[in-house]
Amino acid sequence: MNQIVSLLSRWLIKHNAIAPSDRELYEYALYSFLLSLTPLIIFLVISGVIGMFWEGMLIVFPFMVLRKFAGGFHAKHAFVCLIVSTGLLALCLYVVAHISNKWFFDGLLVVAVINIIIHSPIDSENRRLSETEKEQYSWMTRFLVIVIMMFYVMLIIVRLRYYASCVAISLCLSALLQLPCVLRLKWQKD
């Protein structure tokens, strides 16, 4: 990925889109962007290939938006992040496709929503949040959870429980990725 970032930054400099002195800053921004985008693209391609594109969309987009503000576990290395993110999202697709009792998700969803609301936002070691940001992210997380839950309920009302389960599992995945951080903080306090 570093080679792609370097190639893109050289191209931007060559076309006078950025100053050579800003190369390092833009390379970091490009790297972060590609790191976020790569698992998404891989997951959506996998979803499309197996005929579950819309399910993939309903899992990944609520998850990505909520995770931005709720926080949670982050891998230390980009390659590990790529593999784990793609694997967890693919596992979510598998669960949605193979759980016949969609009511199972309702129970998980209640636990996940409570966990997310209580523990959000979770600071990342890579970027610490100020007190103001913590408060803003907390309110944004609550707002997003309410919006996502309303969407979930709407899907159930219009008898699309299968698709509602995709939304539910995206919330469960967000809560699951907070769990290691919550447990670590609890063990540090004890």
PDB file of C-alpha atoms in Angstrom:
ATOM      1  CA  MET A   1       0.000   0.000   0.000  1.00  0.00           C
ATOM      2  CA  ASN A   2       2.940   2.312   0.640  1.00  0.00           C
ATOM      3  CA  GLN A   3       3.938   2.024  -3.025  1.00  0.00           C
ATOM      4  CA  ILE A   4       0.465   3.077  -4.147  1.00  0.00           C
ATOM      5  CA  VAL A   5       0.504   6.040  -1.765  1.00  0.00           C
ATOM      6  CA  SER A   6       3.949   7.100  -2.963  1.00  0.00           C
ATOM      7  CA  LEU A   7       2.877   6.804  -6.606  1.00  0.00           C
ATOM      8  CA  LEU A   8      -0.269   8.885  -5.971  1.00  0.00           C
ATOM      9  CA  SER A   9       1.627  11.598  -4.110  1.00  0.00           C
ATOM     10  CA  ARG A  10       4.232  11.844  -6.900  1.00  0.00           C
ATOM     11  CA  TRP A  11       1.417  12.132  -9.457  1.00  0.00           C
ATOM     12  CA  LEU A  12      -0.236  14.914  -7.404  1.00  0.00           C
ATOM     13  CA  ILE A  13       3.065  16.797  -7.171  1.00  0.00           C
ATOM     14  CA  LYS A  14       3.757  16.316 -10.882  1.00  0.00           C
ATOM     15  CA  HIS A  15       0.365  17.849 -11.732  1.00  0.00           C
ATOM     16  CA  ASN A  16       0.855  20.725  -9.233  1.00  0.00           C
ATOM     17  CA  ALA A  17      -2.075  19.575  -7.109  1.00  0.00           C
ATOM     18  CA  ILE A  18       0.091  19.649  -3.974  1.00  0.00           C
ATOM     19  CA  ALA A  19       3.363  21.278  -3.017  1.00  0.00           C
ATOM     20  CA  PRO A  20       6.389  18.978  -2.663  1.00  0.00           C
ATOM     21  CA  SER A  21       6.793  20.209   0.914  1.00  0.00           C
ATOM     22  CA  ASP A  22       3.311  18.810   1.743  1.00  0.00           C
ATOM     23  CA  ARG A  23       4.101  15.359   0.379  1.00  0.00           C
ATOM     24  CA  GLU A  24       4.425  13.643   3.765  1.00  0.00           C
ATOM     25  CA  LEU A  25       1.119  15.074   4.995  1.00  0.00           C
ATOM     26  CA  TYR A  26      -0.724  13.986   1.845  1.00  0.00           C
ATOM     27  CA  GLU A  27       0.886  10.562   1.907  1.00  0.00           C
ATOM     28  CA  TYR A  28      -0.403  10.062   5.446  1.00  0.00           C
ATOM     29  CA  ALA A  29      -3.882  11.230   4.400  1.00  0.00           C
ATOM     30  CA  LEU A  30      -3.871   8.968   1.326  1.00  0.00           C
ATOM     31  CA  TYR A  31      -2.633   6.031   3.386  1.00  0.00           C
ATOM     32  CA  SER A  32      -5.393   6.538   5.976  1.00  0.00           C
ATOM     33  CA  PHE A  33      -8.020   6.893   3.264  1.00  0.00           C
ATOM     34  CA  LEU A  34      -6.902   3.763   1.397  1.00  0.00           C
ATOM     35  CA  LEU A  35      -6.622   1.830   4.640  1.00  0.00           C
ATOM     36  CA  SER A  36     -10.254   2.668   5.425  1.00  0.00           C
ATOM     37  CA  LEU A  37     -11.473   2.084   1.889  1.00  0.00           C
ATOM     38  CA  THR A  38      -9.724  -1.219   1.124  1.00  0.00           C
ATOM     39  CA  PRO A  39     -11.664  -3.492   3.536  1.00  0.00           C
ATOM     40  CA  LEU A  40     -14.894  -1.818   2.405  1.00  0.00           C
ATOM     41  CA  ILE A  41     -14.189  -2.494  -1.274  1.00  0.00           C
ATOM     42  CA  ILE A  42     -13.035  -6.064  -0.649  1.00  0.00           C
ATOM     43  CA  PHE A  43     -16.104  -6.758   1.495  1.00  0.00           C
ATOM     44  CA  LEU A  44     -18.540  -5.271  -1.028  1.00  0.00           C
ATOM     45  CA  VAL A  45     -16.897  -7.261  -3.851  1.00  0.00           C
ATOM     46  CA  ILE A  46     -17.211 -10.446  -1.781  1.00  0.00           C
ATOM     47  CA  SER A  47     -20.837  -9.547  -0.986  1.00  0.00           C
ATOM     48  CA  GLY A  48     -21.597  -8.997  -4.656  1.00  0.00           C
ATOM     49  CA  VAL A  49     -19.852 -12.172  -5.802  1.00  0.00           C
ATOM     50  CA  ILE A  50     -21.879 -14.348  -3.407  1.00  0.00           C
ATOM     51  CA  GLY A  51     -25.116 -12.540  -4.278  1.00  0.00           C
ATOM     52  CA  MET A  52     -25.456 -10.625  -1.004  1.00  0.00           C
ATOM     53  CA  PHE A  53     -24.537  -7.101  -2.085  1.00  0.00           C
ATOM     54  CA  TRP A  54     -27.468  -5.357  -0.359  1.00  0.00           C
ATOM     55  CA  GLU A  55     -26.910  -7.352   2.802  1.00  0.00           C
ATOM     56  CA  GLY A  56     -23.282  -6.253   2.724  1.00  0.00           C
ATOM     57  CA  MET A  57     -24.311  -2.618   2.299  1.00  0.00           C
ATOM     58  CA  LEU A  58     -26.729  -2.869   5.243  1.00  0.00           C
ATOM     59  CA  ILE A  59     -23.974  -4.318   7.412  1.00  0.00           C
ATOM     60  CA  VAL A  60     -21.036  -2.138   6.448  1.00  0.00           C
ATOM     61  CA  PHE A  61     -22.454   1.383   6.239  1.00  0.00           C
ATOM     62  CA  PRO A  62     -24.172   1.592   9.651  1.00  0.00           C
ATOM     63  CA  PHE A  63     -21.077  -0.075  11.101  1.00  0.00           C
ATOM     64  CA  MET A  64     -18.637   2.392   9.511  1.00  0.00           C
ATOM     65  CA  VAL A  65     -20.615   5.479  10.476  1.00  0.00           C
ATOM     66  CA  LEU A  66     -21.190   4.333  14.043  1.00  0.00           C
ATOM     67  CA  ARG A  67     -17.622   3.119  14.540  1.00  0.00           C
ATOM     68  CA  LYS A  68     -16.297   6.556  13.562  1.00  0.00           C
ATOM     69  CA  PHE A  69     -17.910   8.062  16.662  1.00  0.00           C
ATOM     70  CA  ALA A  70     -18.226   5.096  19.039  1.00  0.00           C
ATOM     71  CA  GLY A  71     -14.636   3.911  18.705  1.00  0.00           C
ATOM     72  CA  GLY A  72     -13.317   0.533  19.757  1.00  0.00           C
ATOM     73  CA  PHE A  73     -10.441  -1.843  19.180  1.00  0.00           C
ATOM     74  CA  HIS A  74      -7.908  -0.941  16.492  1.00  0.00           C
ATOM     75  CA  ALA A  75      -5.155  -3.243  15.229  1.00  0.00           C
ATOM     76  CA  LYS A  76      -1.618  -1.902  15.488  1.00  0.00           C
ATOM     77  CA  HIS A  77      -0.643  -2.920  11.942  1.00  0.00           C
ATOM     78  CA  ALA A  78      -2.448  -2.065   8.705  1.00  0.00           C
ATOM     79  CA  PHE A  79      -2.222  -5.585   7.287  1.00  0.00           C
ATOM     80  CA  VAL A  80      -3.749  -7.087  10.444  1.00  0.00           C
ATOM     81  CA  CYS A  81      -6.501  -4.457  10.315  1.00  0.00           C
ATOM     82  CA  LEU A  82      -7.246  -5.283   6.682  1.00  0.00           C
ATOM     83  CA  ILE A  83      -7.457  -9.032   7.281  1.00  0.00           C
ATOM     84  CA  VAL A  84      -9.404  -8.828  10.554  1.00  0.00           C
ATOM     85  CA  SER A  85     -11.853  -6.192   9.272  1.00  0.00           C
ATOM     86  CA  THR A  86     -12.598  -8.100   6.089  1.00  0.00           C
ATOM     87  CA  GLY A  87     -12.860 -11.380   7.993  1.00  0.00           C
ATOM     88  CA  LEU A  88     -15.249 -10.018  10.616  1.00  0.00           C
ATOM     89  CA  LEU A  89     -17.468  -8.419   7.988  1.00  0.00           C
ATOM     90  CA  ALA A  90     -17.519 -11.677   5.993  1.00  0.00           C
ATOM     91  CA  LEU A  91     -18.399 -13.564   9.185  1.00  0.00           C
ATOM     92  CA  CYS A  92     -21.314 -11.163   9.669  1.00  0.00           C
ATOM     93  CA  LEU A  93     -22.558 -12.033   6.174  1.00  0.00           C
ATOM     94  CA  TYR A  94     -22.276 -15.715   6.976  1.00  0.00           C
ATOM     95  CA  VAL A  95     -24.239 -15.290  10.220  1.00  0.00           C
ATOM     96  CA  VAL A  96     -27.007 -13.326   8.475  1.00  0.00           C
ATOM     97  CA  ALA A  97     -27.273 -15.994   5.776  1.00  0.00           C
ATOM     98  CA  HIS A  98     -27.315 -18.958   8.158  1.00  0.00           C
ATOM     99  CA  ILE A  99     -29.247 -17.926  11.254  1.00  0.00           C
ATOM    100  CA  SER A 100     -32.819 -18.971  10.618  1.00  0.00           C
ATOM    101  CA  ASN A 101     -34.195 -17.491  13.847  1.00  0.00           C
ATOM    102  CA  LYS A 102     -34.034 -13.760  13.099  1.00  0.00           C
ATOM    103  CA  TRP A 103     -35.443 -13.044  16.578  1.00  0.00           C
ATOM    104  CA  PHE A 104     -32.010 -14.082  17.843  1.00  0.00           C
ATOM    105  CA  PHE A 105     -30.740 -10.714  16.640  1.00  0.00           C
ATOM    106  CA  ASP A 106     -33.268  -8.810  18.769  1.00  0.00           C
ATOM    107  CA  GLY A 107     -31.693 -10.087  21.985  1.00  0.00           C
ATOM    108  CA  LEU A 108     -28.178  -9.397  20.775  1.00  0.00           C
ATOM    109  CA  LEU A 109     -29.260  -5.982  19.579  1.00  0.00           C
ATOM    110  CA  VAL A 110     -30.536  -4.904  22.997  1.00  0.00           C
ATOM    111  CA  VAL A 111     -27.226  -5.866  24.626  1.00  0.00           C
ATOM    112  CA  ALA A 112     -25.224  -4.192  21.842  1.00  0.00           C
ATOM    113  CA  VAL A 113     -27.167  -0.921  21.981  1.00  0.00           C
ATOM    114  CA  ILE A 114     -26.837  -0.687  25.771  1.00  0.00           C
ATOM    115  CA  ASN A 115     -23.100  -1.419  25.528  1.00  0.00           C
ATOM    116  CA  ILE A 116     -22.559   1.185  22.809  1.00  0.00           C
ATOM    117  CA  ILE A 117     -24.489   3.893  24.650  1.00  0.00           C
ATOM    118  CA  ILE A 118     -22.776   3.229  27.998  1.00  0.00           C
ATOM    119  CA  HIS A 119     -19.202   2.911  26.735  1.00  0.00           C
ATOM    120  CA  SER A 120     -19.014   5.342  23.813  1.00  0.00           C
ATOM    121  CA  PRO A 121     -16.856   6.967  22.765  1.00  0.00           C
ATOM    122  CA  ILE A 122     -13.781   4.838  23.306  1.00  0.00           C
ATOM    123  CA  ASP A 123     -10.467   6.613  22.887  1.00  0.00           C
ATOM    124  CA  SER A 124      -7.989   5.217  20.408  1.00  0.00           C
ATOM    125  CA  GLU A 125      -4.330   4.993  21.326  1.00  0.00           C
ATOM    126  CA  ASN A 126      -3.630   6.515  17.910  1.00  0.00           C
ATOM    127  CA  ARG A 127      -5.767   9.588  18.570  1.00  0.00           C
ATOM    128  CA  ARG A 128      -6.841  10.750  21.994  1.00  0.00           C
ATOM    129  CA  LEU A 129     -10.086  12.684  22.302  1.00  0.00           C
ATOM    130  CA  SER A 130     -10.374  15.935  24.221  1.00  0.00           C
ATOM    131  CA  GLU A 131     -13.175  16.283  26.783  1.00  0.00           C
ATOM    132  CA  THR A 132     -15.171  18.382  24.304  1.00  0.00           C
ATOM    133  CA  GLU A 133     -14.734  15.739  21.588  1.00  0.00           C
ATOM    134  CA  LYS A 134     -15.746  12.989  24.020  1.00  0.00           C
ATOM    135  CA  GLU A 135     -18.965  14.816  24.792  1.00  0.00           C
ATOM    136  CA  GLN A 136     -19.690  15.535  21.116  1.00  0.00           C
ATOM    137  CA  TYR A 137     -18.900  11.954  20.057  1.00  0.00           C
ATOM    138  CA  SER A 138     -21.064  10.608  22.875  1.00  0.00           C
ATOM    139  CA  TRP A 139     -24.060  12.624  21.688  1.00  0.00           C
ATOM    140  CA  MET A 140     -23.395  11.746  18.053  1.00  0.00           C
ATOM    141  CA  THR A 141     -23.135   8.048  18.933  1.00  0.00           C
ATOM    142  CA  ARG A 142     -26.475   8.164  20.750  1.00  0.00           C
ATOM    143  CA  PHE A 143     -28.072   9.985  17.823  1.00  0.00           C
ATOM    144  CA  LEU A 144     -26.703   7.452  15.326  1.00  0.00           C
ATOM    145  CA  VAL A 145     -27.842   4.509  17.455  1.00  0.00           C
ATOM    146  CA  ILE A 146     -31.360   5.982  17.570  1.00  0.00           C
ATOM    147  CA  VAL A 147     -31.407   6.559  13.798  1.00  0.00           C
ATOM    148  CA  ILE A 148     -30.072   3.060  13.080  1.00  0.00           C
ATOM    149  CA  MET A 149     -32.605   1.540  15.501  1.00  0.00           C
ATOM    150  CA  MET A 150     -35.428   3.463  13.821  1.00  0.00           C
ATOM    151  CA  PHE A 151     -34.270   2.094  10.468  1.00  0.00           C
ATOM    152  CA  TYR A 152     -34.164  -1.417  11.988  1.00  0.00           C
ATOM    153  CA  VAL A 153     -37.722  -1.082  13.318  1.00  0.00           C
ATOM    154  CA  MET A 154     -38.920   0.350   9.996  1.00  0.00           C
ATOM    155  CA  LEU A 155     -37.507  -2.684   8.163  1.00  0.00           C
ATOM    156  CA  ILE A 156     -39.357  -4.984  10.565  1.00  0.00           C
ATOM    157  CA  ILE A 157     -42.610  -3.035  10.147  1.00  0.00           C
ATOM    158  CA  VAL A 158     -42.449  -3.377   6.367  1.00  0.00           C
ATOM    159  CA  ARG A 159     -41.743  -7.106   6.814  1.00  0.00           C
ATOM    160  CA  LEU A 160     -38.097  -7.058   5.804  1.00  0.00           C
ATOM    161  CA  ARG A 161     -36.806  -8.821   8.930  1.00  0.00           C
ATOM    162  CA  TYR A 162     -34.022 -10.495   6.934  1.00  0.00           C
ATOM    163  CA  TYR A 163     -32.590  -7.088   6.014  1.00  0.00           C
ATOM    164  CA  ALA A 164     -33.251  -5.807   9.531  1.00  0.00           C
ATOM    165  CA  SER A 165     -30.977  -8.577  10.801  1.00  0.00           C
ATOM    166  CA  CYS A 166     -28.166  -7.107   8.676  1.00  0.00           C
ATOM    167  CA  VAL A 167     -28.606  -3.748  10.411  1.00  0.00           C
ATOM    168  CA  ALA A 168     -28.749  -5.485  13.796  1.00  0.00           C
ATOM    169  CA  ILE A 169     -25.515  -7.352  13.188  1.00  0.00           C
ATOM    170  CA  SER A 170     -23.747  -4.111  12.223  1.00  0.00           C
ATOM    171  CA  LEU A 171     -24.631  -2.714  15.662  1.00  0.00           C
ATOM    172  CA  CYS A 172     -23.543  -5.966  17.297  1.00  0.00           C
ATOM    173  CA  LEU A 173     -20.200  -5.793  15.485  1.00  0.00           C
ATOM    174  CA  SER A 174     -19.669  -2.227  16.713  1.00  0.00           C
ATOM    175  CA  ALA A 175     -20.342  -3.346  20.281  1.00  0.00           C
ATOM    176  CA  LEU A 176     -18.129  -6.412  19.873  1.00  0.00           C
ATOM    177  CA  LEU A 177     -15.185  -4.274  18.776  1.00  0.00           C
ATOM    178  CA  GLN A 178     -15.635  -2.105  21.864  1.00  0.00           C
ATOM    179  CA  LEU A 179     -15.493  -5.118  24.171  1.00  0.00           C
ATOM    180  CA  PRO A 180     -11.668  -5.591  24.235  1.00  0.00           C
ATOM    181  CA  CYS A 181     -11.217  -1.908  25.127  1.00  0.00           C
ATOM    182  CA  VAL A 182     -13.903  -2.023  27.819  1.00  0.00           C
ATOM    183  CA  LEU A 183     -12.395  -5.159  29.352  1.00  0.00           C
ATOM    184  CA  ARG A 184      -8.872  -3.691  29.237  1.00  0.00           C
ATOM    185  CA  LEU A 185     -10.045  -0.538  31.020  1.00  0.00           C
ATOM    186  CA  LYS A 186     -11.859  -2.631  33.634  1.00  0.00           C
ATOM    187  CA  TRP A 187      -8.753  -4.765  34.278  1.00  0.00           C
ATOM    188  CA  GLN A 188      -6.569  -1.655  34.542  1.00  0.00           C
ATOM    189  CA  LYS A 189      -8.865  -0.237  37.229  1.00  0.00           C
ATOM    190  CA  ASP A 190      -8.794  -3.468  39.277  1.00  0.00           C
TER     191      ASP A 190
END
